[in-house]
CSV table of C-alpha atoms and ligand atoms in Angstrom, one decimal:
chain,number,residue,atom,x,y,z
A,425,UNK,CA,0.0,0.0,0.0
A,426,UNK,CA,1.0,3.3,-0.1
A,427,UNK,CA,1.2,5.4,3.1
A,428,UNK,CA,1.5,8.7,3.8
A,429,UNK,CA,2.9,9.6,6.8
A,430,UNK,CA,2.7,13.4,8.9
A,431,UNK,CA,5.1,13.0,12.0
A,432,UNK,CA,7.0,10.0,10.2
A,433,UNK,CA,10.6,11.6,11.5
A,434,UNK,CA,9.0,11.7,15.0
A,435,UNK,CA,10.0,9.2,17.2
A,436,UNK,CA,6.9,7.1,17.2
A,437,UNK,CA,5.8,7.9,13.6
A,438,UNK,CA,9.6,6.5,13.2
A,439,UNK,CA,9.7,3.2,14.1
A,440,UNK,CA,5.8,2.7,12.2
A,441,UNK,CA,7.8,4.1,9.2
A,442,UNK,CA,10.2,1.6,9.7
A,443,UNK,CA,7.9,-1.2,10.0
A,444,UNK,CA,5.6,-0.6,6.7
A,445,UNK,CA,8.9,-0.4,5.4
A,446,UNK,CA,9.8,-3.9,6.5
A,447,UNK,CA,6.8,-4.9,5.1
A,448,UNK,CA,6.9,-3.8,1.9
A,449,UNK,CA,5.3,-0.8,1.7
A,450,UNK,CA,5.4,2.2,0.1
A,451,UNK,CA,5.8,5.2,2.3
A,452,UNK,CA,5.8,9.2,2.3
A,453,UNK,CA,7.1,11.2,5.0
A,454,UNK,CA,5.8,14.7,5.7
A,455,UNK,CA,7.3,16.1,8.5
A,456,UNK,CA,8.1,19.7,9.2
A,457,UNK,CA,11.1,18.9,11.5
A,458,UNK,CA,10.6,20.8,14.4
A,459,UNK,CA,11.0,17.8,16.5
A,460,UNK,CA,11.8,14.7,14.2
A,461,UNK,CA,15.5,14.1,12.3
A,462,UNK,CA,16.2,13.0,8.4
A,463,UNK,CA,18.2,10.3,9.9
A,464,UNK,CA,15.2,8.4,11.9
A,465,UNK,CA,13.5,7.9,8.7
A,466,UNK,CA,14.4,4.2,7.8
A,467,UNK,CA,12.1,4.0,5.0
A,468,UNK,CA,10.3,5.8,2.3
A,469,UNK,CA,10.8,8.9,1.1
A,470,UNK,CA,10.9,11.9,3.2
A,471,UNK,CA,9.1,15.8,2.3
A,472,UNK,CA,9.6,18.2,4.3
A,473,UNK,CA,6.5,20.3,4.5
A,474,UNK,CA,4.1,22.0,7.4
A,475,UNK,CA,0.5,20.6,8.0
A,476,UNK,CA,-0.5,24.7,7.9
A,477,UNK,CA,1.0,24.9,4.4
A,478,UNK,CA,-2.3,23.6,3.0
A,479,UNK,CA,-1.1,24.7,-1.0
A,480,UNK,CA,2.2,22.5,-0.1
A,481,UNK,CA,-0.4,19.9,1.9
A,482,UNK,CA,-2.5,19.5,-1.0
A,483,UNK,CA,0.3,19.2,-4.0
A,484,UNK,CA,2.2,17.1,-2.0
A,485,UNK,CA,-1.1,14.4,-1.1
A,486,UNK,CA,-2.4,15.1,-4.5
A,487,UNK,CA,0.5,13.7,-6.2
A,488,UNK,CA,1.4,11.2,-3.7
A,489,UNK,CA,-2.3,9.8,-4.3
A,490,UNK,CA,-1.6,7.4,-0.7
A,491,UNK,CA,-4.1,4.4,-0.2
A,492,UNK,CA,-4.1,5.5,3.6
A,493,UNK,CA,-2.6,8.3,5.8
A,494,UNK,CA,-1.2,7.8,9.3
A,495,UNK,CA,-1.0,11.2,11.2
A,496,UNK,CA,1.8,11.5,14.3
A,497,UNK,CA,2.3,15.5,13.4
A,498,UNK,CA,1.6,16.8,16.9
A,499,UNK,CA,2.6,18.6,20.1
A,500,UNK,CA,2.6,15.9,22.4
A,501,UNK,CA,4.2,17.8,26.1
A,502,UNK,CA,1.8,18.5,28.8
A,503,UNK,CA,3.3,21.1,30.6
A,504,UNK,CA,3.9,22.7,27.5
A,505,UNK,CA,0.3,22.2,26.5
A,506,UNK,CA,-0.4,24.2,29.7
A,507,UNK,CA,1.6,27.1,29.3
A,508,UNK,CA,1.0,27.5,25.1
A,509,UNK,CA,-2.5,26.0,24.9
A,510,UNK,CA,-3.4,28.1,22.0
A,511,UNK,CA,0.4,26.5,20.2
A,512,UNK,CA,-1.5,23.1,21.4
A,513,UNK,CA,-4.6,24.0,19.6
A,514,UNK,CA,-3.5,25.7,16.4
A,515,UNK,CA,-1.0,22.6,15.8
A,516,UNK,CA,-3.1,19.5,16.6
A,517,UNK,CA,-6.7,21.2,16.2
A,518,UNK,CA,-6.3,23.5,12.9
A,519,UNK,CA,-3.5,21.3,11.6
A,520,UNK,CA,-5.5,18.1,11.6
A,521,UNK,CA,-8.7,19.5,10.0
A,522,UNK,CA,-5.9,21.2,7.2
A,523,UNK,CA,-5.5,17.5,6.5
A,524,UNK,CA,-8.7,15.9,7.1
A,525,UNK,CA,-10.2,19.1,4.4
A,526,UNK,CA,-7.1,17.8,2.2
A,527,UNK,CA,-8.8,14.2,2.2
A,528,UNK,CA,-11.8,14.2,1.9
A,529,UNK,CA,-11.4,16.7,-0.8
A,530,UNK,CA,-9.3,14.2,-2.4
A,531,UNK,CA,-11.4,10.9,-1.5
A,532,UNK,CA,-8.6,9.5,0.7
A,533,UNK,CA,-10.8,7.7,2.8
A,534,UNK,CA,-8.6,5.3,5.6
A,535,UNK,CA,-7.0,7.2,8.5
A,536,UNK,CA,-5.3,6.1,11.8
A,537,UNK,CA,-4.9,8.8,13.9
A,538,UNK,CA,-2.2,9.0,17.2
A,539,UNK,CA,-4.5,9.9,20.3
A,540,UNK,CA,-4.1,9.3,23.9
A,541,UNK,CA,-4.9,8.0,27.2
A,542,UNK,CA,-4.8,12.3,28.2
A,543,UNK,CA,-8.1,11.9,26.9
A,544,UNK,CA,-9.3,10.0,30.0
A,545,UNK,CA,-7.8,12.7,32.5
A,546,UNK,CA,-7.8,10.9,36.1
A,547,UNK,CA,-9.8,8.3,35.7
A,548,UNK,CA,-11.4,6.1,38.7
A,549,UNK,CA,-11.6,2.9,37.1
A,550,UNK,CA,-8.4,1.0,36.7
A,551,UNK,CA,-7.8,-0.6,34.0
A,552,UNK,CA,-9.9,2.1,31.5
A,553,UNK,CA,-11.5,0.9,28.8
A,554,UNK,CA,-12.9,3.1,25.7
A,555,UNK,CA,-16.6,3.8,27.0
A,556,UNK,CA,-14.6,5.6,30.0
A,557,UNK,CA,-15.8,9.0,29.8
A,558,UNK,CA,-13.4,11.5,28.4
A,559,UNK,CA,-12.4,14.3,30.6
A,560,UNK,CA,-8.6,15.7,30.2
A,561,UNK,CA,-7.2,17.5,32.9
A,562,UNK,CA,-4.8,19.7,30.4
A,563,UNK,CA,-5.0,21.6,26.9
A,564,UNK,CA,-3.0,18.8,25.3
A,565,UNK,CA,-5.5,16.1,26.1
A,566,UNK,CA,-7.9,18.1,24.8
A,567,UNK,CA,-6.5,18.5,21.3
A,568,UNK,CA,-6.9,14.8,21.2
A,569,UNK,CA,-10.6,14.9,22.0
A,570,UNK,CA,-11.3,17.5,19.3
A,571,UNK,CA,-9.9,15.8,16.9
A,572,UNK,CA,-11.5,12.2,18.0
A,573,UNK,CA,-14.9,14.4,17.7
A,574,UNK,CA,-13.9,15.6,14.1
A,575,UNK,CA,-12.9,12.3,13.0
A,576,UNK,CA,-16.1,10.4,14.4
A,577,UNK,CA,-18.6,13.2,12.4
A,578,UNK,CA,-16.6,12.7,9.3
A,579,UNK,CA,-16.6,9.4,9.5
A,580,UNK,CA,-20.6,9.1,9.6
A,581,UNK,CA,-21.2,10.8,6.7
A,582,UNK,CA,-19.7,7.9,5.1
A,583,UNK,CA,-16.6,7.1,2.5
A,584,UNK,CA,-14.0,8.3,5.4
A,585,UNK,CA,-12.8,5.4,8.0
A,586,UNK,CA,-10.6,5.8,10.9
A,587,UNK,CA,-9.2,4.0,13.7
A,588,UNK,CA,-8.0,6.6,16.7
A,589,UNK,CA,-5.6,4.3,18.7
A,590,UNK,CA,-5.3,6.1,22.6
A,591,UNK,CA,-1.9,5.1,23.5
A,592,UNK,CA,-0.2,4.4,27.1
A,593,UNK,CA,2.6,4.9,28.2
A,594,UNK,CA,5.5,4.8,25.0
A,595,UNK,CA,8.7,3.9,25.9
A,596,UNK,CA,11.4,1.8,24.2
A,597,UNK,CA,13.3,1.8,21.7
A,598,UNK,CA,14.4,0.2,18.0
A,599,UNK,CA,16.1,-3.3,18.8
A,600,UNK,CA,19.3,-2.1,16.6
A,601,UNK,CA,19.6,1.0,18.3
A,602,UNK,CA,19.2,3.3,14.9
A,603,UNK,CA,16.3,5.1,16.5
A,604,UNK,CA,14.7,6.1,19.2
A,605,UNK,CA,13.1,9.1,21.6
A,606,UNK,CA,15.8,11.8,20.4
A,607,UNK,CA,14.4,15.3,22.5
A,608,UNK,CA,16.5,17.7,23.1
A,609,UNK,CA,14.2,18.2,26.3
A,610,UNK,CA,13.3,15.0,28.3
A,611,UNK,CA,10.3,14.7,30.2
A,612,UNK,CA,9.4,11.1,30.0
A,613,UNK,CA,9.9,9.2,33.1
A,614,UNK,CA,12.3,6.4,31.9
A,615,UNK,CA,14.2,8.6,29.0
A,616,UNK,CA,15.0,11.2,32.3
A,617,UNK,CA,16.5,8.0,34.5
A,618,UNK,CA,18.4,6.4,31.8
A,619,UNK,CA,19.6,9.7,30.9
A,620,UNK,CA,20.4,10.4,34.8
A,621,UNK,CA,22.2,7.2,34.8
A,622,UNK,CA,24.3,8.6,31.3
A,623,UNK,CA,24.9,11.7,33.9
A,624,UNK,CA,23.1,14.0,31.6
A,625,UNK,CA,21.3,14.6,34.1
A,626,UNK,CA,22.4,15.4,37.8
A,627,UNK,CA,19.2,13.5,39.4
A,628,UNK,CA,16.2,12.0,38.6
A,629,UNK,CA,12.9,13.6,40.6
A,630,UNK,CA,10.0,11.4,41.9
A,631,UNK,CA,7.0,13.1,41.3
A,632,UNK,CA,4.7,13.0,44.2
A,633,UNK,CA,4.9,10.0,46.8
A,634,UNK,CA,1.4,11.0,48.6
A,635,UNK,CA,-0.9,9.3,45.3
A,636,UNK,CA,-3.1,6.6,46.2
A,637,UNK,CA,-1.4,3.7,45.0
A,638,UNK,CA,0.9,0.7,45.9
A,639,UNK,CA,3.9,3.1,47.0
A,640,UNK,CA,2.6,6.5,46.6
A,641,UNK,CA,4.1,7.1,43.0
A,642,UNK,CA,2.1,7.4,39.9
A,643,UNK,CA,1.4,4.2,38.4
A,644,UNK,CA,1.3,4.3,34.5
A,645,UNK,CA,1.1,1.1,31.4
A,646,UNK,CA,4.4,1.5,29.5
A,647,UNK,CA,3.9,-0.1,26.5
A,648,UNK,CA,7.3,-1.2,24.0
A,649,UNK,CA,7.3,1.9,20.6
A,650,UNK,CA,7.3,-1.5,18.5
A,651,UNK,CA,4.1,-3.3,19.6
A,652,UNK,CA,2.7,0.2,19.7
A,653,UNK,CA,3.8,0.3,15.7
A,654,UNK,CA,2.3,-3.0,15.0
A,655,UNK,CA,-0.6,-2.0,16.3
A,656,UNK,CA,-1.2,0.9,13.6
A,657,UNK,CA,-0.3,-1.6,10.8
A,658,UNK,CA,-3.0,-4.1,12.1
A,659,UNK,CA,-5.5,-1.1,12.5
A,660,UNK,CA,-5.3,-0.6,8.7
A,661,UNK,CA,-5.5,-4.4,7.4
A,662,UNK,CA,-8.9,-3.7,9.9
A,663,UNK,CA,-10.5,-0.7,8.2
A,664,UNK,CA,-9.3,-2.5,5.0
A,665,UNK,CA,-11.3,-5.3,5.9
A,666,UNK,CA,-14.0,-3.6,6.3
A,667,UNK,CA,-13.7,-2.6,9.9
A,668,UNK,CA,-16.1,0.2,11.0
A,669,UNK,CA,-14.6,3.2,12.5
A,670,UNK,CA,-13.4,2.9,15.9
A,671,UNK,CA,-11.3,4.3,19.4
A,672,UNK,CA,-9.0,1.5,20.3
A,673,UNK,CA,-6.6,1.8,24.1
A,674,UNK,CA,-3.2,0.8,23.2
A,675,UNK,CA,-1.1,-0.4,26.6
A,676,UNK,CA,-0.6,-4.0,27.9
A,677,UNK,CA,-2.7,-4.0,30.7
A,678,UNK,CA,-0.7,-3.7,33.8
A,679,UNK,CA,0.7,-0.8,35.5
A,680,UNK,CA,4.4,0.2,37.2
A,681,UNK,CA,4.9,2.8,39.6
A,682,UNK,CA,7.3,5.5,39.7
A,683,UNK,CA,9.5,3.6,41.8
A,684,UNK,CA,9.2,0.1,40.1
A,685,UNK,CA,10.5,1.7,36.7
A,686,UNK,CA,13.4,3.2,38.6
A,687,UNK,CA,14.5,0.1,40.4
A,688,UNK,CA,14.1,-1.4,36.8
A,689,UNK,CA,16.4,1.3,35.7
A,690,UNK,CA,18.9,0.8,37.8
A,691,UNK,CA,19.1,-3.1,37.1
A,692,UNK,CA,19.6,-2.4,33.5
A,693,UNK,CA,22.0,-0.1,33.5
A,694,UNK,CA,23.9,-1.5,36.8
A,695,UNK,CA,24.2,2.6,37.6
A,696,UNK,CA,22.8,3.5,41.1
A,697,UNK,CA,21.8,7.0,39.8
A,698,UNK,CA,21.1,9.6,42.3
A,699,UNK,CA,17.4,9.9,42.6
A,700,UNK,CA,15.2,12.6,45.0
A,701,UNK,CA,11.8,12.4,46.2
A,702,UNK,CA,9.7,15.4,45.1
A,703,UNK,CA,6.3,17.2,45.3
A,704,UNK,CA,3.6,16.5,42.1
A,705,UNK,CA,3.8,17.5,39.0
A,706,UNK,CA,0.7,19.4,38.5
A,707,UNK,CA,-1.5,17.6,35.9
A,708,UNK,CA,-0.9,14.2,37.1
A,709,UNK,CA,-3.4,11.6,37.4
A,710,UNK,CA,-2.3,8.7,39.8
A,711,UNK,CA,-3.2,5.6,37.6
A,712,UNK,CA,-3.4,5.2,34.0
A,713,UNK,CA,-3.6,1.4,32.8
A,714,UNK,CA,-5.0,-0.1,29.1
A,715,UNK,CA,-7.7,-2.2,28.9
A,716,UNK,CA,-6.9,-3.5,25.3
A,717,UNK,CA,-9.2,-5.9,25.0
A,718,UNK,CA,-11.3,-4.6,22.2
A,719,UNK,CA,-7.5,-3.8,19.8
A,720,UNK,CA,-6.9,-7.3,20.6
A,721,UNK,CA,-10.3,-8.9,19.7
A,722,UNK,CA,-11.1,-6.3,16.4
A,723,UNK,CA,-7.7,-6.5,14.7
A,724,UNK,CA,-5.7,-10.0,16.2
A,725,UNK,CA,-2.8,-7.7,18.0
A,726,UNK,CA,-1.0,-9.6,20.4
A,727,UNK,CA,2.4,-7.9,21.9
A,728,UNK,CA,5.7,-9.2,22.2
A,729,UNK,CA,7.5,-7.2,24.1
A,730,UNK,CA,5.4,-6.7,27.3
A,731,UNK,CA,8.3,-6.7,29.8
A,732,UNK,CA,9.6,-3.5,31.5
A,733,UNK,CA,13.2,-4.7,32.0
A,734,UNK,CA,13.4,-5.4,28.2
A,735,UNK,CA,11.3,-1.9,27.0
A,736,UNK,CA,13.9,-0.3,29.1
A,737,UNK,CA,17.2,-2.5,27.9
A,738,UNK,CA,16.2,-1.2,24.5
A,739,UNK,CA,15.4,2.4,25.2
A,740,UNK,CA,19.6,2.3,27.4
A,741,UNK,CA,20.8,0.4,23.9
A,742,UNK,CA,19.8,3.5,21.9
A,743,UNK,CA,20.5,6.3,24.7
A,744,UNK,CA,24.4,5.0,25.0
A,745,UNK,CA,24.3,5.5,21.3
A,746,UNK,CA,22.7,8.6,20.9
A,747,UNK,CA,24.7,11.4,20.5
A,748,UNK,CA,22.9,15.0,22.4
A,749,UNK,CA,24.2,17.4,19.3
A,750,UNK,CA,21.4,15.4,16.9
A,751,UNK,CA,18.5,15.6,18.9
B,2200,UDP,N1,7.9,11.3,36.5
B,2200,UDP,C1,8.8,11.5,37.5
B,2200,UDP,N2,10.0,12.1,37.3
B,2200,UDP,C2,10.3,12.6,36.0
B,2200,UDP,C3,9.4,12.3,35.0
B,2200,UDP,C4,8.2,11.7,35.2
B,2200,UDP,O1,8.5,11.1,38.7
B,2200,UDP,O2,11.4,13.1,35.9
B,2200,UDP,C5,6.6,10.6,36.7
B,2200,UDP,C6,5.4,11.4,36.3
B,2200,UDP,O3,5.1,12.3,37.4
B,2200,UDP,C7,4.4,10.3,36.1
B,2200,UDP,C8,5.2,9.2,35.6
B,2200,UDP,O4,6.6,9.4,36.0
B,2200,UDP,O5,3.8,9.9,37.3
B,2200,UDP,C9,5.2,9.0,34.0
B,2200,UDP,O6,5.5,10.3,33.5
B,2200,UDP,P1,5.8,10.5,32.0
B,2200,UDP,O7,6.2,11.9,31.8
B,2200,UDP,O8,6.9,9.5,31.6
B,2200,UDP,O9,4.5,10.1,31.2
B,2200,UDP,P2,3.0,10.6,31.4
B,2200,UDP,O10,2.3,9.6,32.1
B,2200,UDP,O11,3.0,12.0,32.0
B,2200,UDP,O12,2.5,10.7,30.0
């Protein structure tokens, strides 16, 4: 098939890249590279363009002629999200319906589109499945739940099908060690402690030891960045096959705290990395864990890397190789 790509030099457009690419086929990049690299594209060809440049947007598709489009393109920090919300909303909100416009107006009718478990906010029920009622706690997670609302209304006016896959937790990295997260910031929990153990980074905070869980630390579903990519493949062959339209929770199930990933950390990397306890992050919800039962039962997924120590061998592989000056 052909695939076109927004976000494809990100890190988790990235490793999807390099899968269709491993499976033969065809793929288009459009990236603007504000975040992704040239280098993390394994596959395909590579454009740079802006989802706002709708002229460059609409050339670009219009020759491509893709069979599907996968869109990563996004801001995807929180905090960020809370201090820039109208950044959050011009670049995932008006960005996404420049492209959605784009594709309909060009028939391009399979989509599978990057949203999140933000959506939920703090849920009470633990694991969370997709009838959950969405309610995000920031301006990021409710980009996500715009768009889901776009996509659903587009989608039942027929000839437009999409699967919104909510991820977990991300984390991980390529088994080779060519890719992986590459932000010049860090705010991710297990990039900050392998990074802490590189001495990067002076010390590794523990945001908030007061949450009601198992030890007081947040407790969160990391899920490997190559079952996540599988995932979006095995969306497609769904809609392809006919599959209606649908939200789908991407995680593995089970939840690690703050603590347990650190301890984890520490085993991988045999670095005893100075860690302090801290107050909460604001924004915060103490549990977020996948039911995936309905990705698993509509489109045959079934992981095969659901094990922290290895998610976090891989992501310590690619962060002793990554070099700082090409994030
Ligand atoms: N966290 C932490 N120290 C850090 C980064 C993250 O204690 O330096 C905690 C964070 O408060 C949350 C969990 O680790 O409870 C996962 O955070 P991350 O940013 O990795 O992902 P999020 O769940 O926010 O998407």
């Amino acid at each position: 098939m052909k695939i076109f790509v927004t976000g494809g030099a990100g890190y988790i457009g990235s490793h999807v890249v390099k899968l269709l690419g491993e499976q033969g086929h065809n793929v288009l990049v459009y990236d603007n590279l504000s975040t992704g690299h040239e280098w993390a594209v394994l596959a395909g060809r590579l454009v740079k363009g802006d989802l706002s440049d709708r002229q460059f947007l609409r050339d670009t598709l219009k020759e491509y002629a893709p069979d599907a489009v996968m869109h990563f393109a996004a801001s995807i920090q929180v905090e960020e999200s809370v201090r820039e919300p109208l950044l959050y909303y011009r670049n995932n909100v008006i960005n996404s319906i420049n492209l959605l416009e784009t594709l309909t107006e060009l028939k391009i009718g399979y989509f599978i589109y990057s949203s999140t478990a933000a959506t939920y906010g703090a849920p009470e029920a633990s694991p969370v499945d997709e009838d959950t009622p969405l309610a995000p706690i920031n301006p990021y997670g409710m980009t996500k739940v715009m768009v889901e609302a776009v996509l659903r209304d587009i989608a039942a006016k027929g000839d437009f099908r999409y699967v919104a896959l909510r991820y977990f937790n991300v984390a991980g990295a390529d088994r080779e060690a060519r890719i992986g997260q590459a932000y010049r910031e860090a705010t991710h929990l297990i990039t900050r402690a392998l990074r802490t153990a590189k001495g990067e980074q002076e010390k590794l905070l523990v945001f908030g030891t007061d949450y009601p869980t198992v030890d007081g630390t947040c407790v969160r579903d990391y899920i490997h960045v190559e079952d996540l990519a599988s995932a979006h493949l095995l969306a497609l062959m769904y809609l392809r096959e006919k599959g209606a339209s649908d939200v789908m929770n991407c995680g593995y199930g089970h939840g690690f705290s703050v603590l347990d990933v650190i301890r984890a950390a520490k085993a991988v990397t045999g670095v005893d990395f100075p860690v302090e306890l801290a107050g909460r992050r604001p924004g915060d919800p103490p549990e977020l864990v996948a039911d995936s039962s309905k990705l698993k039962r509509l489109t045959g997924w079934s992981p095969l890397y659901d094990d922290l120590g290895f998610i976090i061998e891989t992501a310590w592989k690619w962060e002793k190789k990554r070099s700082a000056a090409k994030d």
